[in-house]
């Protein structure tokens, strides 16, 4: 019986050493700049045809951290202006550190509603200081149909928020 227990214990120890576990950690990815003002707000405005998607994207981020992204009003400074362009390239939209999001109509118009929503929410993420992350995230470097925040998106936002 003693031999059985020793063999059993050896088998368990070997299994723990020989079969490593899989660990998954959320990764926070942030940029060196953001468009959030000193009051921890980011006020947006613009004439883009995709403003309804920008508004919904703001609601997505605000559902995690309330009140950071706001529509521009006359009483506050505008932090982000959204407009459109029409160029032949593979870029759906670009966020500039000077406070501008430019959507490319040639590519955006080919997307379904979820695709447009993903792009707008993603670009607002850059305004919040978020960098590109994994394929399961809104902040993935390529357009997807994902419209809800992932654990990585939230961890990145938490890390970025500490820098405002």
mmCIF file of C-alpha atoms in Angstrom:
data_model
loop_
_atom_site.group_PDB
_atom_site.id
_atom_site.type_symbol
_atom_site.label_atom_id
_atom_site.label_comp_id
_atom_site.label_asym_id
_atom_site.label_seq_id
_atom_site.Cartn_x
_atom_site.Cartn_y
_atom_site.Cartn_z
ATOM 1 C CA UNK A 1 0.000 0.000 0.000
ATOM 2 C CA UNK A 2 2.880 2.344 0.820
ATOM 3 C CA UNK A 3 4.286 1.700 -2.669
ATOM 4 C CA UNK A 4 0.925 2.644 -4.203
ATOM 5 C CA UNK A 5 0.851 6.001 -2.400
ATOM 6 C CA UNK A 6 4.431 6.796 -3.409
ATOM 7 C CA UNK A 7 3.662 5.996 -7.057
ATOM 8 C CA UNK A 8 0.472 8.040 -6.881
ATOM 9 C CA UNK A 9 2.337 11.010 -5.359
ATOM 10 C CA UNK A 10 5.101 10.717 -7.986
ATOM 11 C CA UNK A 11 2.470 10.681 -10.753
ATOM 12 C CA UNK A 12 0.803 13.835 -9.396
ATOM 13 C CA UNK A 13 4.138 15.657 -9.062
ATOM 14 C CA UNK A 14 5.155 14.657 -12.575
ATOM 15 C CA UNK A 15 1.805 15.848 -13.919
ATOM 16 C CA UNK A 16 2.184 19.245 -12.297
ATOM 17 C CA UNK A 17 5.701 19.687 -13.701
ATOM 18 C CA UNK A 18 5.137 18.149 -17.132
ATOM 19 C CA UNK A 19 1.753 19.758 -17.893
ATOM 20 C CA UNK A 20 2.046 23.494 -17.374
ATOM 21 C CA UNK A 21 -1.125 25.468 -16.757
ATOM 22 C CA UNK A 22 -2.372 28.109 -19.101
ATOM 23 C CA UNK A 23 -2.436 31.567 -17.621
ATOM 24 C CA UNK A 24 -4.377 34.416 -19.151
ATOM 25 C CA UNK A 25 -3.717 37.975 -18.097
ATOM 26 C CA UNK A 26 -5.441 41.115 -19.262
ATOM 27 C CA UNK A 27 -3.002 43.423 -20.972
ATOM 28 C CA UNK A 28 -3.200 47.185 -20.585
ATOM 29 C CA UNK A 29 -1.930 49.006 -23.671
ATOM 30 C CA UNK A 30 -1.751 52.785 -23.583
ATOM 31 C CA UNK A 31 -0.286 55.524 -25.747
ATOM 32 C CA UNK A 32 1.792 58.516 -24.680
ATOM 33 C CA UNK A 33 -0.938 61.081 -25.441
ATOM 34 C CA UNK A 34 -4.655 61.602 -24.951
ATOM 35 C CA UNK A 35 -7.284 64.236 -25.675
ATOM 36 C CA UNK A 36 -8.788 64.329 -22.187
ATOM 37 C CA UNK A 37 -8.695 67.789 -20.615
ATOM 38 C CA UNK A 38 -7.515 68.717 -17.120
ATOM 39 C CA UNK A 39 -11.044 68.235 -15.764
ATOM 40 C CA UNK A 40 -10.939 64.582 -16.889
ATOM 41 C CA UNK A 41 -13.422 65.207 -19.696
ATOM 42 C CA UNK A 42 -13.214 64.800 -23.435
ATOM 43 C CA UNK A 43 -15.774 66.925 -25.263
ATOM 44 C CA UNK A 44 -16.498 65.964 -28.873
ATOM 45 C CA UNK A 45 -18.207 67.676 -31.788
ATOM 46 C CA UNK A 46 -18.097 67.488 -35.542
ATOM 47 C CA UNK A 47 -19.806 67.303 -38.890
ATOM 48 C CA UNK A 48 -19.020 63.666 -39.693
ATOM 49 C CA UNK A 49 -21.818 61.592 -41.170
ATOM 50 C CA UNK A 50 -20.861 59.000 -38.522
ATOM 51 C CA UNK A 51 -21.654 61.183 -35.494
ATOM 52 C CA UNK A 52 -24.421 58.812 -34.362
ATOM 53 C CA UNK A 53 -21.769 56.072 -34.121
ATOM 54 C CA UNK A 54 -19.464 58.433 -32.220
ATOM 55 C CA UNK A 55 -22.277 59.133 -29.753
ATOM 56 C CA UNK A 56 -22.940 55.416 -29.275
ATOM 57 C CA UNK A 57 -19.194 54.816 -28.891
ATOM 58 C CA UNK A 58 -19.079 57.504 -26.207
ATOM 59 C CA UNK A 59 -21.921 55.724 -24.421
ATOM 60 C CA UNK A 60 -19.978 52.451 -24.603
ATOM 61 C CA UNK A 61 -16.905 53.954 -22.916
ATOM 62 C CA UNK A 62 -19.075 55.953 -20.475
ATOM 63 C CA UNK A 63 -20.869 52.776 -19.412
ATOM 64 C CA UNK A 64 -17.524 51.758 -17.899
ATOM 65 C CA UNK A 65 -16.334 55.164 -16.627
ATOM 66 C CA UNK A 66 -19.217 57.607 -16.423
ATOM 67 C CA UNK A 67 -19.050 61.124 -17.779
ATOM 68 C CA UNK A 68 -15.556 61.265 -19.267
ATOM 69 C CA UNK A 69 -16.687 61.588 -22.898
ATOM 70 C CA UNK A 70 -19.273 64.317 -23.452
ATOM 71 C CA UNK A 71 -20.884 66.041 -26.412
ATOM 72 C CA UNK A 72 -19.465 69.529 -26.868
ATOM 73 C CA UNK A 73 -21.455 72.418 -25.399
ATOM 74 C CA UNK A 74 -20.828 76.157 -25.597
ATOM 75 C CA UNK A 75 -19.750 76.230 -21.949
ATOM 76 C CA UNK A 76 -16.720 73.968 -22.414
ATOM 77 C CA UNK A 77 -13.762 73.715 -24.758
ATOM 78 C CA UNK A 78 -13.980 71.249 -27.618
ATOM 79 C CA UNK A 79 -11.354 68.519 -27.254
ATOM 80 C CA UNK A 80 -12.148 66.375 -30.316
ATOM 81 C CA UNK A 81 -13.573 67.289 -33.722
ATOM 82 C CA UNK A 82 -14.897 64.534 -36.003
ATOM 83 C CA UNK A 83 -14.939 64.977 -39.773
ATOM 84 C CA UNK A 84 -14.805 62.918 -42.959
ATOM 85 C CA UNK A 85 -12.535 62.428 -45.925
ATOM 86 C CA UNK A 86 -12.721 60.237 -48.991
ATOM 87 C CA UNK A 87 -9.435 58.598 -49.991
ATOM 88 C CA UNK A 88 -8.417 55.334 -51.641
ATOM 89 C CA UNK A 89 -6.497 53.460 -48.942
ATOM 90 C CA UNK A 90 -7.089 50.770 -46.328
ATOM 91 C CA UNK A 91 -7.609 53.183 -43.427
ATOM 92 C CA UNK A 92 -11.101 53.430 -41.937
ATOM 93 C CA UNK A 93 -10.361 56.369 -39.638
ATOM 94 C CA UNK A 94 -7.473 58.187 -38.019
ATOM 95 C CA UNK A 95 -7.233 59.911 -34.657
ATOM 96 C CA UNK A 96 -4.742 62.766 -34.482
ATOM 97 C CA UNK A 97 -3.091 64.002 -31.301
ATOM 98 C CA UNK A 98 -4.144 67.568 -32.192
ATOM 99 C CA UNK A 99 -7.790 66.687 -31.474
ATOM 100 C CA UNK A 100 -9.235 65.365 -34.694
ATOM 101 C CA UNK A 101 -10.847 62.092 -35.762
ATOM 102 C CA UNK A 102 -11.152 61.731 -39.538
ATOM 103 C CA UNK A 103 -13.361 58.968 -40.936
ATOM 104 C CA UNK A 104 -12.729 57.661 -44.459
ATOM 105 C CA UNK A 105 -16.117 57.481 -46.210
ATOM 106 C CA UNK A 106 -14.791 55.205 -48.966
ATOM 107 C CA UNK A 107 -14.169 52.452 -46.422
ATOM 108 C CA UNK A 108 -16.744 53.284 -43.753
ATOM 109 C CA UNK A 109 -19.644 53.213 -46.195
ATOM 110 C CA UNK A 110 -18.824 49.579 -47.031
ATOM 111 C CA UNK A 111 -19.210 48.510 -43.392
ATOM 112 C CA UNK A 112 -22.337 47.273 -41.679
ATOM 113 C CA UNK A 113 -23.633 49.029 -38.580
ATOM 114 C CA UNK A 114 -21.519 46.971 -36.152
ATOM 115 C CA UNK A 115 -18.395 47.640 -38.228
ATOM 116 C CA UNK A 116 -19.025 51.398 -38.207
ATOM 117 C CA UNK A 117 -19.699 51.258 -34.476
ATOM 118 C CA UNK A 118 -16.465 49.361 -33.877
ATOM 119 C CA UNK A 119 -14.417 51.952 -35.774
ATOM 120 C CA UNK A 120 -15.977 54.931 -33.960
ATOM 121 C CA UNK A 121 -15.601 53.321 -30.527
ATOM 122 C CA UNK A 122 -12.020 52.301 -31.364
ATOM 123 C CA UNK A 123 -11.060 55.847 -32.396
ATOM 124 C CA UNK A 124 -12.546 57.280 -29.204
ATOM 125 C CA UNK A 125 -10.368 54.772 -27.366
ATOM 126 C CA UNK A 126 -7.302 56.384 -28.933
ATOM 127 C CA UNK A 127 -8.571 59.774 -27.717
ATOM 128 C CA UNK A 128 -8.627 58.252 -24.231
ATOM 129 C CA UNK A 129 -4.933 57.215 -24.593
ATOM 130 C CA UNK A 130 -5.600 53.557 -25.407
ATOM 131 C CA UNK A 131 -3.240 51.705 -27.727
ATOM 132 C CA UNK A 132 -3.837 48.713 -29.955
ATOM 133 C CA UNK A 133 -4.430 45.391 -28.252
ATOM 134 C CA UNK A 134 -5.568 41.817 -28.970
ATOM 135 C CA UNK A 135 -7.998 40.535 -31.608
ATOM 136 C CA UNK A 136 -10.716 40.104 -28.961
ATOM 137 C CA UNK A 137 -10.721 43.826 -28.166
ATOM 138 C CA UNK A 138 -12.323 46.960 -29.551
ATOM 139 C CA UNK A 139 -8.778 48.321 -29.554
ATOM 140 C CA UNK A 140 -7.548 45.632 -31.958
ATOM 141 C CA UNK A 141 -5.461 47.196 -34.729
ATOM 142 C CA UNK A 142 -7.889 46.021 -37.418
ATOM 143 C CA UNK A 143 -11.596 46.669 -37.791
ATOM 144 C CA UNK A 144 -13.968 44.018 -36.448
ATOM 145 C CA UNK A 145 -17.656 43.893 -35.580
ATOM 146 C CA UNK A 146 -16.933 43.933 -31.824
ATOM 147 C CA UNK A 147 -18.923 46.658 -30.045
ATOM 148 C CA UNK A 148 -18.569 45.787 -26.354
ATOM 149 C CA UNK A 149 -15.576 46.458 -24.131
ATOM 150 C CA UNK A 150 -13.314 43.508 -23.386
ATOM 151 C CA UNK A 151 -11.288 42.946 -20.238
ATOM 152 C CA UNK A 152 -8.208 44.304 -22.063
ATOM 153 C CA UNK A 153 -10.128 47.418 -23.141
ATOM 154 C CA UNK A 154 -11.192 48.035 -19.538
ATOM 155 C CA UNK A 155 -7.711 47.375 -18.099
ATOM 156 C CA UNK A 156 -6.215 49.754 -20.664
ATOM 157 C CA UNK A 157 -8.796 52.419 -19.818
ATOM 158 C CA UNK A 158 -8.045 51.986 -16.105
ATOM 159 C CA UNK A 159 -4.321 52.484 -16.792
ATOM 160 C CA UNK A 160 -4.955 55.472 -19.067
ATOM 161 C CA UNK A 161 -7.331 57.133 -16.597
ATOM 162 C CA UNK A 162 -4.530 57.276 -14.015
ATOM 163 C CA UNK A 163 -2.551 59.464 -16.451
ATOM 164 C CA UNK A 164 -5.216 62.168 -16.903
#
